[in-house]
XYZ file of C-alpha atoms in Angstrom:
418
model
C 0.000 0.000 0.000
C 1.712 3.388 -0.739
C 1.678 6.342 1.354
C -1.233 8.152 -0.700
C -3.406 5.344 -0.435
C -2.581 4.590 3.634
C -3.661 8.573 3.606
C -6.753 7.661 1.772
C -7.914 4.346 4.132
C -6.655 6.520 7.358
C -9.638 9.512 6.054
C -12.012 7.259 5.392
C -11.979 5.514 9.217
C -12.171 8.728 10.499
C -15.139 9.733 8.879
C -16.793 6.530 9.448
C -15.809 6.889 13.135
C -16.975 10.827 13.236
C -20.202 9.345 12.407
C -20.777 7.816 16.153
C -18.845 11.375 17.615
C -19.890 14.917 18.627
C -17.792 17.625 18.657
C -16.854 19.432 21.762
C -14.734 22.317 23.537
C -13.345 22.873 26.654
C -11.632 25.562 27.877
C -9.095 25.104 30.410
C -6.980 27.929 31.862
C -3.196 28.667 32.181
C -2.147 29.038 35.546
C 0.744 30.332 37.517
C 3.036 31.895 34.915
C 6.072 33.331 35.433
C 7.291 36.486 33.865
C 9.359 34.792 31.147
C 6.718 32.785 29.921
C 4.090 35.661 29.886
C 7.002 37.927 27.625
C 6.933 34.442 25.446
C 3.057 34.681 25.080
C 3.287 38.203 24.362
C 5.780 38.252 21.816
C 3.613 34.990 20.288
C 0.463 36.842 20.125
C 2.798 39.886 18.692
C 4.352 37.518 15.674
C 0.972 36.684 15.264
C -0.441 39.717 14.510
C 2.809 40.681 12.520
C 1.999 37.958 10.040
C -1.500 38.564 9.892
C -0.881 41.793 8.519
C 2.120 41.095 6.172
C -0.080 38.319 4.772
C -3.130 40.032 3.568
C -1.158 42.617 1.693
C 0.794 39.964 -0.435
C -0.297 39.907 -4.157
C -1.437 36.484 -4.284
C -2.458 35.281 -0.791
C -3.194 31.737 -1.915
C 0.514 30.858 -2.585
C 2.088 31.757 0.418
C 3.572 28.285 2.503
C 3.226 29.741 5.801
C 5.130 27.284 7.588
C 8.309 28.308 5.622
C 7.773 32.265 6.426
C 10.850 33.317 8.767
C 10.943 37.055 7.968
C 8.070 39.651 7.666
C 7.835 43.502 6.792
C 6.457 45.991 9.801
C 5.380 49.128 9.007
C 6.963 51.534 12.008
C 5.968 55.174 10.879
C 6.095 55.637 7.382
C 8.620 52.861 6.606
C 8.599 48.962 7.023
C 11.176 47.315 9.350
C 11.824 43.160 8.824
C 11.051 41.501 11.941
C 12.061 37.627 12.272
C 9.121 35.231 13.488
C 10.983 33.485 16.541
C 8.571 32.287 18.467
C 5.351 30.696 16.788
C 5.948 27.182 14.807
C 5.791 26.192 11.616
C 2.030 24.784 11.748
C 1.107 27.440 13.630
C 2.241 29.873 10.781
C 0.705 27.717 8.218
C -2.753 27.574 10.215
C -2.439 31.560 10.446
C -2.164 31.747 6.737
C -5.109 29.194 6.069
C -7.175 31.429 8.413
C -6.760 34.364 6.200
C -7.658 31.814 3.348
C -10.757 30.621 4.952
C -11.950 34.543 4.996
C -11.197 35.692 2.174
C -12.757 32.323 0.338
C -16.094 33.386 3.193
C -16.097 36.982 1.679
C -16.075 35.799 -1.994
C -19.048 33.798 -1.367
C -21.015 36.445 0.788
C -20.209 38.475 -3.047
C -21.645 36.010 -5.062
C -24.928 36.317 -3.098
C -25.309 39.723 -3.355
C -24.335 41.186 0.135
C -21.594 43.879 0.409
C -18.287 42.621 1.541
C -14.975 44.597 1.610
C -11.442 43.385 2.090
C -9.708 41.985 5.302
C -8.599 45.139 6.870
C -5.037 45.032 9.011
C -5.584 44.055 13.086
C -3.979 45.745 15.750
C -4.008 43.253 17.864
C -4.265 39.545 17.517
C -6.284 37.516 20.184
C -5.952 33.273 19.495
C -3.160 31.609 17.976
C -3.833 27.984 16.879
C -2.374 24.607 17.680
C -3.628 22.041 14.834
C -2.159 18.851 15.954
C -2.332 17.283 19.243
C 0.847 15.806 19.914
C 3.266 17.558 17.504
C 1.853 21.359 18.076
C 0.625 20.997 21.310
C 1.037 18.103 24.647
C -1.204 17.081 27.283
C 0.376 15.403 30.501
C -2.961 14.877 32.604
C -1.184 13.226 35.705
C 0.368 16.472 36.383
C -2.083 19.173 34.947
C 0.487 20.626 32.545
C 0.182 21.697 28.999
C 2.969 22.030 26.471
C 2.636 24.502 23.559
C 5.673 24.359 20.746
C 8.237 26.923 21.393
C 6.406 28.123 24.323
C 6.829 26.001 27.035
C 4.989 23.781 29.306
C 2.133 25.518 31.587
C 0.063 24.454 34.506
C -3.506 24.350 33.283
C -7.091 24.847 35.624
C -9.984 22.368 34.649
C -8.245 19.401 32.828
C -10.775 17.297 34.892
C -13.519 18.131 31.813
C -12.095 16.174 29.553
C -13.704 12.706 29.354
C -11.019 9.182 29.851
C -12.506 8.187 25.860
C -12.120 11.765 24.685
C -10.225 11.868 21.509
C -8.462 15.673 21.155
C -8.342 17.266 18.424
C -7.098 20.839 17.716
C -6.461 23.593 20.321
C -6.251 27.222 19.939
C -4.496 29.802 22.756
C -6.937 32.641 23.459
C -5.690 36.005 25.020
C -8.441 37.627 27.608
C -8.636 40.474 30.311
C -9.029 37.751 32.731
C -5.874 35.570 31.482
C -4.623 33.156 29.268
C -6.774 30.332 28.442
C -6.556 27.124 26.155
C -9.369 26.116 24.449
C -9.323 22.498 23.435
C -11.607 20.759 20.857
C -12.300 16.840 21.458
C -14.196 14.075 19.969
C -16.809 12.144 22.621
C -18.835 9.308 21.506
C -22.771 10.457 21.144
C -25.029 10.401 24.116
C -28.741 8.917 23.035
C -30.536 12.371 24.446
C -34.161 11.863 26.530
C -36.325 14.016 25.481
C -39.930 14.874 26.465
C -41.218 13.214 23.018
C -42.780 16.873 21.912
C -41.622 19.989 20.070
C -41.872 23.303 22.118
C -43.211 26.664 20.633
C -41.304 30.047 22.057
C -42.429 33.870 21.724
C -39.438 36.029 22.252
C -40.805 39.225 23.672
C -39.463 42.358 25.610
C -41.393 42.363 28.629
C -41.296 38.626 29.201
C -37.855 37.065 26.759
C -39.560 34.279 26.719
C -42.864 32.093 26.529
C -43.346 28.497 26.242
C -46.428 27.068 24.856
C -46.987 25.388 28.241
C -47.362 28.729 30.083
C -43.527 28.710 31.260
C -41.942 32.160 31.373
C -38.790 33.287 30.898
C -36.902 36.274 31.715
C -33.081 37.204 32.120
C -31.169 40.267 32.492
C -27.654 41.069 33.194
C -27.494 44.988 33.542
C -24.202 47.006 34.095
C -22.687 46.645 37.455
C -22.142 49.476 39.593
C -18.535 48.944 39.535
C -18.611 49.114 35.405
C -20.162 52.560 35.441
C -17.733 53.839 38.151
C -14.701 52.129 35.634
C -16.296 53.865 32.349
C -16.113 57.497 34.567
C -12.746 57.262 35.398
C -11.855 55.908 32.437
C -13.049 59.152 31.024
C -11.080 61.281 33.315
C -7.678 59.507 32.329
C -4.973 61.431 30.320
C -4.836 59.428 26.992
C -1.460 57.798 26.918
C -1.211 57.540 30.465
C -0.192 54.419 32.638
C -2.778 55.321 34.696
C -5.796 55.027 32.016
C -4.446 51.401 30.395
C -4.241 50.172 33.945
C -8.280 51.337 34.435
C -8.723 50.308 30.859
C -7.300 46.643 31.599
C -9.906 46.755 34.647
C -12.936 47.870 32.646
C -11.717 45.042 30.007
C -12.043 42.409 32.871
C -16.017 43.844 33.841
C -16.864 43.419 30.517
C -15.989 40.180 30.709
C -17.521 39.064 33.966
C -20.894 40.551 32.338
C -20.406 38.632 29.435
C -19.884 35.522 31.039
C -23.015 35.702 33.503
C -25.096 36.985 29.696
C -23.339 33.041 28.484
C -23.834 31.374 31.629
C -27.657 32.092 31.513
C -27.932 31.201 27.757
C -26.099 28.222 27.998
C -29.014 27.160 31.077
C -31.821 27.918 28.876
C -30.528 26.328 25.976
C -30.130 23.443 28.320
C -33.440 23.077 29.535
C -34.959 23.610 25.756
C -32.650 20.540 24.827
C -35.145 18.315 26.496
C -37.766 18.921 23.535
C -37.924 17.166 20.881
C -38.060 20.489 18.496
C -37.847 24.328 18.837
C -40.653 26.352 16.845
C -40.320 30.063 16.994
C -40.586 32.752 14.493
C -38.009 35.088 12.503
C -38.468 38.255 14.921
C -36.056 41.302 13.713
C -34.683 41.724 16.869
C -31.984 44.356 15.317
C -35.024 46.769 15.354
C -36.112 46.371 18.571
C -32.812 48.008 19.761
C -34.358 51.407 17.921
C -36.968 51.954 20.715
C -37.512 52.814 24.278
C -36.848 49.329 25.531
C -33.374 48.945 23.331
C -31.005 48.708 26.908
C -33.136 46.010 28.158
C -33.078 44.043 24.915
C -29.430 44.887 24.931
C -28.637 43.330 28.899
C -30.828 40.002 27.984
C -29.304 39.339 25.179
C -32.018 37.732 23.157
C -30.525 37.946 19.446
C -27.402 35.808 20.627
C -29.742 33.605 22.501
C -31.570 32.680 18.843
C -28.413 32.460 17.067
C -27.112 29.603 19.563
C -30.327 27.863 18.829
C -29.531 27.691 15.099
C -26.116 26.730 15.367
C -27.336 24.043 18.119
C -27.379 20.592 17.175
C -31.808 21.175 18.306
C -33.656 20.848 15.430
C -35.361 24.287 14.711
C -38.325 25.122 12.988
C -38.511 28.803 11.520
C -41.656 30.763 11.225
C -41.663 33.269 8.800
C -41.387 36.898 10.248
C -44.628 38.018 8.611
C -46.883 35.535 9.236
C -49.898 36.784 11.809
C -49.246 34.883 15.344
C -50.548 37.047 17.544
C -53.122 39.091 16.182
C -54.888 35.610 15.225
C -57.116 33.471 18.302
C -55.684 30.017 18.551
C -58.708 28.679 19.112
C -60.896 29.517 16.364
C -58.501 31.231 14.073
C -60.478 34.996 14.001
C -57.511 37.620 13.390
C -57.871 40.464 15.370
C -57.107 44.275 13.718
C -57.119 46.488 16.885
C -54.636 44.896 18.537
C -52.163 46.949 20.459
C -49.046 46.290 21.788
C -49.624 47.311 25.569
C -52.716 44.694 25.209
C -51.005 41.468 27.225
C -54.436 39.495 27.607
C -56.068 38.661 24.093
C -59.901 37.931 23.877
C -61.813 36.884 21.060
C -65.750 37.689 20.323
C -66.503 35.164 18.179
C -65.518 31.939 20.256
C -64.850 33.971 23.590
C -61.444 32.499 24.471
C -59.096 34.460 26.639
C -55.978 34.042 26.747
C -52.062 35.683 27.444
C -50.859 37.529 24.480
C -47.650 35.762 24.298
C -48.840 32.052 24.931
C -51.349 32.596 22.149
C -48.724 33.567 19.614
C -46.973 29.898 20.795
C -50.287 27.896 20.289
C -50.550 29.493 16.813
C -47.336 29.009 15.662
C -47.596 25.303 16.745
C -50.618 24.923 14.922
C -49.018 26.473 11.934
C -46.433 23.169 11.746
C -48.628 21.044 12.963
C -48.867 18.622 9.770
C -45.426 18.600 9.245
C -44.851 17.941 13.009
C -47.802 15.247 14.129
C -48.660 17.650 17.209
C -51.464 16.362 18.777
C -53.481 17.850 22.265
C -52.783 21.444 21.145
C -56.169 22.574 22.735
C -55.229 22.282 26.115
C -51.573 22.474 26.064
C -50.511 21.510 30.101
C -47.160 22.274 32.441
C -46.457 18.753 33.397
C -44.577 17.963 36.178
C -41.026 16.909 35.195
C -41.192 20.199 33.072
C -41.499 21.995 36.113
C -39.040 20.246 38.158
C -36.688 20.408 35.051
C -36.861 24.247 34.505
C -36.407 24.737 38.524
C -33.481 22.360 38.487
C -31.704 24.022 35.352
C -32.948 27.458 35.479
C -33.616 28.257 38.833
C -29.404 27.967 39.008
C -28.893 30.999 37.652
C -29.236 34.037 40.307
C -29.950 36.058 36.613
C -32.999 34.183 35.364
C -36.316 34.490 36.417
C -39.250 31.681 35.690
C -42.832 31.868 36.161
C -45.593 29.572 35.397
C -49.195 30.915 33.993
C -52.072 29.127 35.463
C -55.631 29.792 36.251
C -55.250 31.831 39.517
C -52.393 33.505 38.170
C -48.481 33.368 38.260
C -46.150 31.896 40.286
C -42.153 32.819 40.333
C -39.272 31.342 41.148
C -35.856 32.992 41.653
């Protein structure tokens, strides 16, 4: 068997073995570096962006090898300086350079369709480096906790313990944040058969309530700006530009930013969990880049609902789109009579013709539902009902997070928890 057809056979049992896997990251974090090590990083993530830049200025990008690039032109002022690449490795160049590939094939295609796209624009500052290969870029030693990055060094890593005994690791990529430095590894687990509740679950993202279930549960989640990130963002403000003084309050303000974006993740990631127990997701194409036009934009802003329906699409849930213009709430779910007067500071909806009364919100869900109901077998949408491992589930998963708040619509009213 030659070498190209060993390649060949070795592709082929990885796909067929990818079949049974699911992707997944873990991010583990680099602890306890000296001073040496951290002028190492910095000078990696400095290379980095030094090729970045030299690369997308070359005349014809897609013939560059950039494992075998050594020397790169700076601009300092109005001239270029030649500054060797020391620290990062050959693969790590070479992903670098595919990177830039990857875009600029991304951007060709976003032409084709007929969006406006520019040109990759120069980056001051480079945040990730990649690490393609376990075990020739990049070494795990899990007995002691300890990491080993090519040319860089060995580090002491935080939350190896993640990473299942069968996992098999892929690639890893070094990420630079205000809180640290931070490895983010990408593995292969075998799939999980996931229990599900055996029905698909309608949602009405909203402003006053984020969410609503079809089964009365609601929603809601906020992570507004700390007291100690407005206090940053004033002094910030004060600072002489240049100073020591304002990148050290800068670096700080970085770090809040990040600690609110985590708890904004944290509480997505819970929801998402909790909607992984249905079978399906229904909900409908909302422009939620024009709700951030009104009077309510800073709340839409701290819940974070547009990145909340993104991670459902990219989710391995099936998802069932509703067209943005089709009628939901304006029509009664019970008899189908569309309503014209409908306002939107009118929460309760009620219908003369057949009398029903119902929440605004959880009507849009039942109509949406019955909207895909061929395609999707639903059956019992009449008298849709909380049961009782949905409630125990959404206070066991939600009811977590200090952030999210769930209540449950029933005859008498609503009940919360926190």
């Amino acid at each position: 068997m030659t070498k190209f057809e060993k390649i060949k056979e070795t592709l082929r049992e990885t796909k067929e073995r990818r079949k049974f896997q699911i992707a997944r990251t873990y991010c583990l974090k680099l602890q306890n570096i000296s001073k040496a090590k951290e002028e190492k990083l910095l000078r990696a993530f400095l290379e980095a962006k030094w090729l970045y830049n030299w690369a997308i200025h070359q005349d014809d990008i897609f013939a560059i090898d950039g494992s075998k690039v050594k020397v790169v032109s700076v601009k300092k002022g109005e001239e270029f300086e030649e500054r060797k690449l020391e620290i990062l490795g050959s693969q790590v160049k070479q992903e670098i350079a595919d990177r830039i590939k990857d875009n600029i094939k991304g951007l060709a295609k976003l032409k084709e369709k007929g969006k406006r796209a520019g040109r990759l624009k120069p980056k001051k500052k480079v945040n990730s480096i990649p690490f393609k290969q376990y075990g020739v870029s990049y070494r795990i030693d899990f007995k002691k906790n300890r990491i080993h990055l090519q040319k860089l060094g060995s580090f002491r890593v935080l939350g190896l313990h993640q990473i299942p005994e069968n996992a098999k690791l892929s690639k890893a990529e070094l990420v630079r944040k205000p809180s640290g430095y931070y490895i983010q590894i990408t593995c292969f687990v075998t799939k999980e058969e996931r229990t599900t509740l055996e029905k698909p679950v309608a949602i009405d993202f909203g402003v006053k309530d984020r969410l609503t279930l079809f089964n009365g549960i609601k929603i809601d989640f906020e992570i507004p700006e700390s007291k100690r990130l407005k206090r940053l963002q004033k002094e910030l403000a004060k600072k002489k530009k240049g100073s020591k003084n304002r990148e050290k309050t800068r670096q700080k303000l970085a770090r809040e930013y990040e600690r609110s974006e985590n708890r904004r993740k944290d509480a997505i990631n819970k929801i998402i969990a909790f909607l992984k127990l249905y079978s399906m997701v229904v909900f409908q194409q909302d422009s939620i880049s024009s709700w951030h036009k009104g009077w309510f934009s800073r709340a839409v802003q701290y819940s974070g609902i547009g990145k909340l329906r993104e991670r459902l699409r990219s989710s391995l849930l099936p998802v069932l789109e509703i067209d943005r213009f089709e009628p939901t709430s304006r029509v009664c779910c019970e008899c189908g009579a569309y309503f014209e007067n409908l306002k939107l500071s009118d929460r309760t909806v009620f219908c003369p013709e057949c009398g029903n009364s119902i929440d605004r919100d959880l009507n849009a869900c039942l109509v949406m539902l019955k909207k895909v109901s061929p395609a999707l077998r639903v059956v019992g949408l009449d008298q849709p009902k909380l049961t009782p491992a949905e409630r125990s589930a959404s206070a066991r998963i939600l009811g977590s997070n200090p952030y999210i708040r769930v209540s449950y619509l029933v005859e008498a009213g609503s009940s919360s928890i926190y």
